Coordinates of C-alpha atoms in Angstrom, one line a residue:
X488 CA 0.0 0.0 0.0
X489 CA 1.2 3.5 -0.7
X490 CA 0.0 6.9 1.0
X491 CA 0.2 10.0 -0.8
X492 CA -1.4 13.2 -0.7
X493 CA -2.1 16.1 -3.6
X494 CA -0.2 19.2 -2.7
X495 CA -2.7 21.3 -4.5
X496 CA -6.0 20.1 -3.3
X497 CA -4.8 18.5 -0.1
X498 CA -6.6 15.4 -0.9
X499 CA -5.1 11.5 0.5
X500 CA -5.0 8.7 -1.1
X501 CA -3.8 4.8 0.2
X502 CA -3.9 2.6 -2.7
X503 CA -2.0 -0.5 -4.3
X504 CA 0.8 0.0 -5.8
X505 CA -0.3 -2.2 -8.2
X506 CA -2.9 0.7 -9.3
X507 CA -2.1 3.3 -12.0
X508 CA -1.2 6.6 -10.2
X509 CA -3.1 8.3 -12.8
X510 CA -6.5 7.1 -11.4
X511 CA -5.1 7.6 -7.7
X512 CA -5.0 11.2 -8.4
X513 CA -7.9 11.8 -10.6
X514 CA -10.4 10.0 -7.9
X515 CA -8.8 12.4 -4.8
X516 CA -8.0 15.8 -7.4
X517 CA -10.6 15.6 -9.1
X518 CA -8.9 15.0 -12.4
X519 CA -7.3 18.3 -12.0
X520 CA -3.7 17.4 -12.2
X521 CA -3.2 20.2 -9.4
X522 CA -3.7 22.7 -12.0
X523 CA -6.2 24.1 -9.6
X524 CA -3.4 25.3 -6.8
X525 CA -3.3 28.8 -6.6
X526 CA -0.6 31.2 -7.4
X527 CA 1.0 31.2 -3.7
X528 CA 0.9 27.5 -3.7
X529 CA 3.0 27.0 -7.1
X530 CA 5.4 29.2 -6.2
X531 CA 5.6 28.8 -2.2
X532 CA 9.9 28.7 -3.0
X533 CA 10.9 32.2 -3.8
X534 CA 14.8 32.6 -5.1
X535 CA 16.4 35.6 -3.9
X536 CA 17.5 38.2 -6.3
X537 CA 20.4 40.4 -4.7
X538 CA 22.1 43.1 -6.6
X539 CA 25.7 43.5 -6.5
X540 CA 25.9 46.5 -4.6
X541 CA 24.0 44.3 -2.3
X542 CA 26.6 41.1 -2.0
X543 CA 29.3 44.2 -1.7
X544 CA 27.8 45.7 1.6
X545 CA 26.7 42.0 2.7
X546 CA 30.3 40.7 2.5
X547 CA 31.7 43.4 4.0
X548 CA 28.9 43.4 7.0
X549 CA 28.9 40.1 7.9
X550 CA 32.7 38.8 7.0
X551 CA 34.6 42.4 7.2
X552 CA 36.0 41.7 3.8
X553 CA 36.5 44.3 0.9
X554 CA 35.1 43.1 -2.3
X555 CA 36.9 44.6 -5.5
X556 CA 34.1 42.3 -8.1
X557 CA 31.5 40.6 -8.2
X558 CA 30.1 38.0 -10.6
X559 CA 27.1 36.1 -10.7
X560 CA 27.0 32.4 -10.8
X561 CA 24.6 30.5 -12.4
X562 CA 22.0 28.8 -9.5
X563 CA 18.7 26.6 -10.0
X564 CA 16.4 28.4 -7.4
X565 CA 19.1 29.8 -5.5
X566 CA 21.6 33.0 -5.3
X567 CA 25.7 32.9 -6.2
X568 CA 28.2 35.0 -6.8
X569 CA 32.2 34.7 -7.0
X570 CA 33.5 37.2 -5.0
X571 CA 36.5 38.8 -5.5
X572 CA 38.1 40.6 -2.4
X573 CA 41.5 43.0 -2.4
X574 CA 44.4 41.5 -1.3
X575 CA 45.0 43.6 1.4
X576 CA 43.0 43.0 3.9
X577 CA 42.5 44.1 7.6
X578 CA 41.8 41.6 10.6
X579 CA 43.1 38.3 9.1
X580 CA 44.5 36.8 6.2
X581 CA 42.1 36.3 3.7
X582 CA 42.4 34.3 -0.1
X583 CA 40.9 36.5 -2.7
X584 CA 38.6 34.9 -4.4
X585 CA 35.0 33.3 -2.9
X586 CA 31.1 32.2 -3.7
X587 CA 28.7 34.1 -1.8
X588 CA 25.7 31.4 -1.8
X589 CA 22.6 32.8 -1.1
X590 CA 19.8 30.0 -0.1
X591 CA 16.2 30.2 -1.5
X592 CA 13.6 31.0 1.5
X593 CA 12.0 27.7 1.4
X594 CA 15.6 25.7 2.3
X595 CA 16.5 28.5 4.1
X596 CA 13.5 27.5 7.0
X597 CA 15.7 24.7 7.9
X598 CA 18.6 26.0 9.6
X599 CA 19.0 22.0 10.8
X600 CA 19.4 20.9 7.2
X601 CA 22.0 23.7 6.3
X602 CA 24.6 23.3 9.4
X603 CA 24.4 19.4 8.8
X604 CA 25.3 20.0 4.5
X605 CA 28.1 22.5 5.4
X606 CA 29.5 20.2 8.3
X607 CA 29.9 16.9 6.2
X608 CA 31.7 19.9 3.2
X609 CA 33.7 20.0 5.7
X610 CA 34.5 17.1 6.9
X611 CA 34.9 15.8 3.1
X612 CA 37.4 18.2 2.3
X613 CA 39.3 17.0 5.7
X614 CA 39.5 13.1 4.4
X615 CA 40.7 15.1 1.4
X616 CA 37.9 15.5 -0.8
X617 CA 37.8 19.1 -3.6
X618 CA 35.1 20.5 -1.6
X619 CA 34.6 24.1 -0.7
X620 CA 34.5 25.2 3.1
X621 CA 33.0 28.2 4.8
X622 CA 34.3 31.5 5.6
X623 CA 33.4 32.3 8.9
X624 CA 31.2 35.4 9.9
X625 CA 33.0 38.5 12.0
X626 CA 31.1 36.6 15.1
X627 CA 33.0 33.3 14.2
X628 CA 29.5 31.6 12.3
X629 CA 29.8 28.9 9.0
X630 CA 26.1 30.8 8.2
X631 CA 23.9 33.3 8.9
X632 CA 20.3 34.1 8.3
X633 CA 19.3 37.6 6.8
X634 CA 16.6 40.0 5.2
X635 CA 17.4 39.2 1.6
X636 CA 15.6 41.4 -1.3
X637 CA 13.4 38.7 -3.2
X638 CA 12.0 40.7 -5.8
X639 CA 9.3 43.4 -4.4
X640 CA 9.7 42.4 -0.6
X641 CA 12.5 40.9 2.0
X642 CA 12.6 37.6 3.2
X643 CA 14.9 35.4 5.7
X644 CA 17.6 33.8 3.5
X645 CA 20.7 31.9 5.2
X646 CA 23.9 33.3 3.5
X647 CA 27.3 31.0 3.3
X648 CA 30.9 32.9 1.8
X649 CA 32.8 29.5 0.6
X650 CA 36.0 29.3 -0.7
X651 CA 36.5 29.4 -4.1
X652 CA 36.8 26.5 -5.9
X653 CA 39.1 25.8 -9.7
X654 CA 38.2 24.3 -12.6
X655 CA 35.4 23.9 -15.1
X656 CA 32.1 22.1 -14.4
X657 CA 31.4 19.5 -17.1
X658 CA 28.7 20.9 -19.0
X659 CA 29.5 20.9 -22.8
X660 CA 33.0 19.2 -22.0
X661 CA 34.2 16.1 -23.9
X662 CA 33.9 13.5 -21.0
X663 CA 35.8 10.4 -22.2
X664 CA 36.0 7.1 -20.3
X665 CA 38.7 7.8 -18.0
X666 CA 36.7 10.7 -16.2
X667 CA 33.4 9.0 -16.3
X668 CA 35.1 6.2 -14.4
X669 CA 36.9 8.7 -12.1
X670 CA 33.5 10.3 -11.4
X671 CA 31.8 7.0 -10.3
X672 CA 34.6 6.1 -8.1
X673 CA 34.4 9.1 -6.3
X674 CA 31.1 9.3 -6.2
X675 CA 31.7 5.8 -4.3
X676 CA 34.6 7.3 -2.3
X677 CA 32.3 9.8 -1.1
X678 CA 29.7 7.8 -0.2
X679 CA 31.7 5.5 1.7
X680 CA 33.4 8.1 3.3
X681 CA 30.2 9.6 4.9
X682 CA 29.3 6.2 6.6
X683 CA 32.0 8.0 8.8
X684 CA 30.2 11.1 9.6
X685 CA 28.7 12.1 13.1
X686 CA 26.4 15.1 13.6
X687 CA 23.5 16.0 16.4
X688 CA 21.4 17.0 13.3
X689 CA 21.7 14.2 10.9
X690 CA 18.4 13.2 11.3
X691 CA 17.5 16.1 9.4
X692 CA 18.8 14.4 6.5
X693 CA 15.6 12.2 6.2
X694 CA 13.8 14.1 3.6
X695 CA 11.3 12.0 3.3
X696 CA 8.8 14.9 2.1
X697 CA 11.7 16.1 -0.5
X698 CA 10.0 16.7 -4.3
X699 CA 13.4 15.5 -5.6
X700 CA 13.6 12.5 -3.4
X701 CA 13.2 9.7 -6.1
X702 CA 11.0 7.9 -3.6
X703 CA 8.4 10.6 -4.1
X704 CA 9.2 10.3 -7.8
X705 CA 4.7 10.3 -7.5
X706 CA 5.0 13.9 -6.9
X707 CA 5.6 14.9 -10.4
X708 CA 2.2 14.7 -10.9
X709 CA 1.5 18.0 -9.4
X710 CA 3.8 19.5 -11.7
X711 CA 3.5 17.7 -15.1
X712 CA 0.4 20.9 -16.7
X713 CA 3.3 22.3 -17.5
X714 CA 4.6 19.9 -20.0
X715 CA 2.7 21.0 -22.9
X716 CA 3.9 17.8 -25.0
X717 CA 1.0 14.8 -24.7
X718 CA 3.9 11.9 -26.1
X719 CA 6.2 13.2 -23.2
X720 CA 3.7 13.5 -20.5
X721 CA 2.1 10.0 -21.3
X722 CA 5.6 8.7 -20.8
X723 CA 6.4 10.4 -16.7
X724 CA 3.2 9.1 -16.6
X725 CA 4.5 5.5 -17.2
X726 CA 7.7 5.7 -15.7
X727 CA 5.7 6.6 -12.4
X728 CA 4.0 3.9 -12.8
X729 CA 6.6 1.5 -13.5
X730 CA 8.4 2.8 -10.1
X731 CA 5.2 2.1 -8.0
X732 CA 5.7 -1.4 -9.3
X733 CA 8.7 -2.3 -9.2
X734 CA 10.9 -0.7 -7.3
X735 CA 8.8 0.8 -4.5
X736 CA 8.3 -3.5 -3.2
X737 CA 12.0 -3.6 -2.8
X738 CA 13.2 -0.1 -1.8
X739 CA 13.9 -1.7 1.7
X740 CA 16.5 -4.1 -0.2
X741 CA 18.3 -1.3 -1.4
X742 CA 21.8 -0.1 1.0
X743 CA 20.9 2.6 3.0
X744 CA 23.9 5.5 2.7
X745 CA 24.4 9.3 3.4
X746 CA 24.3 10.6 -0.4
X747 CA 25.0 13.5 -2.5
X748 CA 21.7 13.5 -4.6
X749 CA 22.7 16.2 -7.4
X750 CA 26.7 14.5 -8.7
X751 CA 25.9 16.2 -11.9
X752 CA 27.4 17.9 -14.9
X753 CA 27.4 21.2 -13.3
X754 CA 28.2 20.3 -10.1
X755 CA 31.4 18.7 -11.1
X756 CA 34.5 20.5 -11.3
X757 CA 37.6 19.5 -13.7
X758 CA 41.0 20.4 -14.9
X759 CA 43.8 19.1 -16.6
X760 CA 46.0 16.3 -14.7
X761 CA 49.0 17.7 -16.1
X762 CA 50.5 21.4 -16.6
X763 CA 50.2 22.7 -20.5
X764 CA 53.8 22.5 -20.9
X765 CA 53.5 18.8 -19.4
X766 CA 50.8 17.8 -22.3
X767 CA 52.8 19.4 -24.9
X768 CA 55.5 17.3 -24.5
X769 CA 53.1 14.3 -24.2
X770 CA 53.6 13.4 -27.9
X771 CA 50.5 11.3 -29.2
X772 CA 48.2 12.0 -26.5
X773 CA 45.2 13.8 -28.4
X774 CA 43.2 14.9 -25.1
X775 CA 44.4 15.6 -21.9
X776 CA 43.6 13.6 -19.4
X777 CA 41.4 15.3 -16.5
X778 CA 40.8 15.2 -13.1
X779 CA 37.9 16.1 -10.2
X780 CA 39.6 19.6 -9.1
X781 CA 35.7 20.5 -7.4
X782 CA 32.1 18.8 -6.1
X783 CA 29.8 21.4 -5.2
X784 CA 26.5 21.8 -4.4
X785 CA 25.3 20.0 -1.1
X786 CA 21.7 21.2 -1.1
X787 CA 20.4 17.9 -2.0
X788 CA 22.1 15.8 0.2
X789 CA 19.8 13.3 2.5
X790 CA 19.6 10.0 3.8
X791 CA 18.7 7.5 0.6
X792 CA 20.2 5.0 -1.4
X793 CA 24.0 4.0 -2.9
X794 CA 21.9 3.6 -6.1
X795 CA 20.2 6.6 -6.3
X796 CA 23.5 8.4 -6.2
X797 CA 24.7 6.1 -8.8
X798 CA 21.6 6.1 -11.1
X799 CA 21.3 10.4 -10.6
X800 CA 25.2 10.6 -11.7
X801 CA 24.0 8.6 -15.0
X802 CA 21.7 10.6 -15.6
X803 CA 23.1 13.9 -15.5
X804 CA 26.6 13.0 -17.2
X805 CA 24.5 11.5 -20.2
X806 CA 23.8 15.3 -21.6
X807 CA 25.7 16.2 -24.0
X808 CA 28.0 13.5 -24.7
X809 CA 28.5 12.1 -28.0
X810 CA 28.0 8.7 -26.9
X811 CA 25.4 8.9 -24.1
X812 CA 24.3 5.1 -24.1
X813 CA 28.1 3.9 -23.1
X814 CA 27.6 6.7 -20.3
X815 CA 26.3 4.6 -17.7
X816 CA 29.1 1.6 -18.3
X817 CA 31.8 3.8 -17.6
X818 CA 30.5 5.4 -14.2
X819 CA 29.3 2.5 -12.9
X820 CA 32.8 0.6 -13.4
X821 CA 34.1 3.2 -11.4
X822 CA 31.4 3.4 -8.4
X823 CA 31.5 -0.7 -8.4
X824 CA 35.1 -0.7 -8.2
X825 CA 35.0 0.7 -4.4
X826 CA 31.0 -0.4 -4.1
X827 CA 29.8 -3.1 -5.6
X828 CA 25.8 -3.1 -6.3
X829 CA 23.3 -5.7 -5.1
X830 CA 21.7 -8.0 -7.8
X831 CA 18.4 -6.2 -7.1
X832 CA 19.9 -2.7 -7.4
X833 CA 21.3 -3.1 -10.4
X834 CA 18.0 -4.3 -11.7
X835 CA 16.5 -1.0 -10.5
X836 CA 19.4 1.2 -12.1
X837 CA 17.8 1.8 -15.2
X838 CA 14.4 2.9 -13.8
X839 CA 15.7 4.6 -11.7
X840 CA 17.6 7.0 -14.1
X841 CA 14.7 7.3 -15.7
X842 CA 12.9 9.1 -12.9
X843 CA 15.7 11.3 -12.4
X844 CA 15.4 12.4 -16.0
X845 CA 11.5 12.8 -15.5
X846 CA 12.4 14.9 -12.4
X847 CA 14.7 17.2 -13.4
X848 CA 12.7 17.7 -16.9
X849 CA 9.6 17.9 -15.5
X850 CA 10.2 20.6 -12.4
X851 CA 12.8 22.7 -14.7
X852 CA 10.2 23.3 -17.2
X853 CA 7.8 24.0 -14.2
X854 CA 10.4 26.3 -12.5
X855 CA 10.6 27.9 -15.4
X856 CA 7.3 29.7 -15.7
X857 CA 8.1 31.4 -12.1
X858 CA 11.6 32.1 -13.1
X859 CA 11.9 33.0 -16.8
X860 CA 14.6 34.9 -16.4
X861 CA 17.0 31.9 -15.4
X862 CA 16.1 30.4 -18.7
X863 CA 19.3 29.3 -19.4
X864 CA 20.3 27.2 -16.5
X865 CA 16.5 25.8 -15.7
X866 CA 16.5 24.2 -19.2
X867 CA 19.2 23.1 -19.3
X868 CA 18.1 19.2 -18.5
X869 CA 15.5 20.0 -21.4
X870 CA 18.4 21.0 -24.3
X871 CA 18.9 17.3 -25.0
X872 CA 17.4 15.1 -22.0
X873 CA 13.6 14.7 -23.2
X874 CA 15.2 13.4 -26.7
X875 CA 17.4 10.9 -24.4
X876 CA 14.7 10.0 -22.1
X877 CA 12.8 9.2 -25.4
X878 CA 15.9 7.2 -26.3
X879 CA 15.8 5.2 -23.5
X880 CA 12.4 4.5 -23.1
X881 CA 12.2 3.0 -26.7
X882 CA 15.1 1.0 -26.4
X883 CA 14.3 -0.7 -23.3
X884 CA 15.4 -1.8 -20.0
X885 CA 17.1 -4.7 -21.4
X886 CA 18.6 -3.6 -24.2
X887 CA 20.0 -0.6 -22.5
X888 CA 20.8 -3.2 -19.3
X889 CA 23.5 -4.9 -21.9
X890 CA 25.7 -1.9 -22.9
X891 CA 25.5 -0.8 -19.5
X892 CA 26.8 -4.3 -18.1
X893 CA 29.1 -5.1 -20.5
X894 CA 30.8 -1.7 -20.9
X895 CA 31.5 -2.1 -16.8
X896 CA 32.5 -5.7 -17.5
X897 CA 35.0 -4.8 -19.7
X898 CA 36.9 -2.7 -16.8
X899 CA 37.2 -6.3 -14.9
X900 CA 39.4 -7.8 -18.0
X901 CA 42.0 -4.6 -18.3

């Protein structure tokens, strides 16, 4: 049996998971789809939307620094900026360059969640990890909560200053084999790493009620009026399904872990292993080889599943790449190679990706009508992933199963 509700109607619903979630939600929303919630409702998360002069006289209020420049970062529903401070500096010696991270107000309500996602940052980048850490405030805080401008009004927004990472995220970067494998190994590393970690709060990493929780994967529902396409609608619709079915019966088979829940193109920092003058002596070698220089963005870590870390990684590096089937092989080489999945994980991996695509397609193209103006980073799942999901989908869980399996196979044998 599975309990849901409608966040637009509030209705409840236990049913079979055997049922089509399509009737589940038609008998308790009256077949509305939620495209009855009102305007408050849709857009309960409000991103914050400082101006520079505004980071310049935050910065300097809450962390005494100077800043010579500011420029914005891209964000989903969030505020960043790198943060460029002048090397002379009163009080303490500062680097010079940092990302102001401004929270959206919804994430900022859980001052809990935050503390527990900048504490296991830092505790990753001790065990060695390319994560950023905090700056502390002039009062010796990793965070603080302040009136933030969010378009016509102020609301409470917790502000972090983290050091400044290098390197390029992989988005539109030729990712060949090696990195892919290097990605899913530290993926694993990570994960196994945070088995490790200790923290009053953890339990606030239970997110059980978390829209981009795969095990709410139901949830889209609410959300999918704004796909206008019927073809791509009718497949979330399946997929949904398909989850209620199969993988919901044996989510308790699944190893618990501490994950990252967003390891994705643009959260994934690289640069080349070797200097320029190093590759240019390196006669023959037609790409450089790279390496994980940052991993950013903790704002979707919770309590879940090694699989869903695995299956969200997959996912994300399969945009943009010229060869996006091999895409899963290759990652999951490297996360096997310190983590080893379970029979029945494995046999979830593919549906599982799946629903992340269906997520991050679905809620960008929703996000999008309250935030037009961050066109370009919203959309960016929806550039090439509904004509992959599509791929997918037609080719099938087995077929796709077998490139996966024996490209990772073929890692055993070299």
């Amino acid at each position: 049996m599975w309990r849901s509700h409608c966040g637009g109607c509030g209705g409840v619903a236990v049913v079979d998971v055997e049922e089509s979630l399509w009737w589940m939600w038609r008998s308790h929303c009256g077949g509305c789809l939620c495209e009855n919630m009102t305007d408050s409702e849709k857009a309960a998360v409000i991103r914050p939307s400082l101006s520079e002069a505004q980071v310049v006289e935050l910065v300097g209020r809450l962390y005494g620094l100077k800043v010579s420049k500011v420029k914005p970062l891209p964000s989903y529903i969030d505020q960043n900026f790198h943060v460029l401070v002048c090397e002379t500096q009163e009080g303490g010696n500062h680097g010079k360059s940092y990302v102001l991270k401004v929270l959206n107000t919804d994430n900022s309500q859980d001052a809990d969640l935050v503390e527990v996602q900048t504490r296991v940052m830092m505790f990753l980048n001790q065990k060695g990890f390319p994560t950023a850490t905090p700056i502390t405030t002039i009062d010796g805080k990793i965070m603080s909560l302040e009136m933030i401008s969010c378009g016509e009004e102020y609301k409470n927004c917790m502000v972090r200053l983290l050091t400044y990472l290098p390197g390029t995220n992989l988005l539109g970067i030729p990712a060949d084999p090696q990195i892919l494998y290097k990605i899913g190994r530290t993926l694993a590393q990570i994960n196994k790493a945070l088995t490790e970690f200790k923290h009053p709060n953890i339990e606030s990493l239970r997110r059980d009620s978390d829209d981009w929780n795969l095990l709410n994967i139901h949830q889209l529902h609410k959300y999918l009026f704004a796909v206008k396409n019927t073809s791509d609608r009718q497949i979330v619709e399946q997929i949904i399904q398909q989850f209620m079915k199969k993988i919901l019966p044996n989510i308790n088979n699944f190893h618990k872990s501490i994950i990252h829940g967003d390891f994705s193109h643009t959260n994934i920092l690289v640069q080349p292993l070797h200097s320029s003058a190093d590759c240019s002596k390196a006669a023959g070698h037609m790409q450089q080889e790279l390496e994980i220089s940052g991993i950013l963005d903790f704002g979707e870590m919770a309590c879940g599943y090694y699989v869903y870390d695995v299956a969200i990684c997959i996912m994300y590096l399969t945009l943009d790449r010229e060869d996006p089937l091999h895409v899963g092989g290759h990652i999951l080489a490297g996360f096997e190679s310190v983590i080893p999945l379970t029979l029945q994980e494995r046999d979830a991996l593919y549906l599982l990706v799946l629903c992340r695509f269906s997520q991050s397609l679905v809620f960008g193209t929703y996000n999008f009508l309250h935030y037009p103006d961050n066109e370009e980073y919203l959309l960016t799942t929806s550039r090439t992933g509904w004509k992959h999901l599509r791929q997918l989908w037609e080719l099938g869980k087995e077929a796709v199963e077998k490139v996966w399996f024996e490209t990772a196979k073929s890692y055993l044998t070299l």
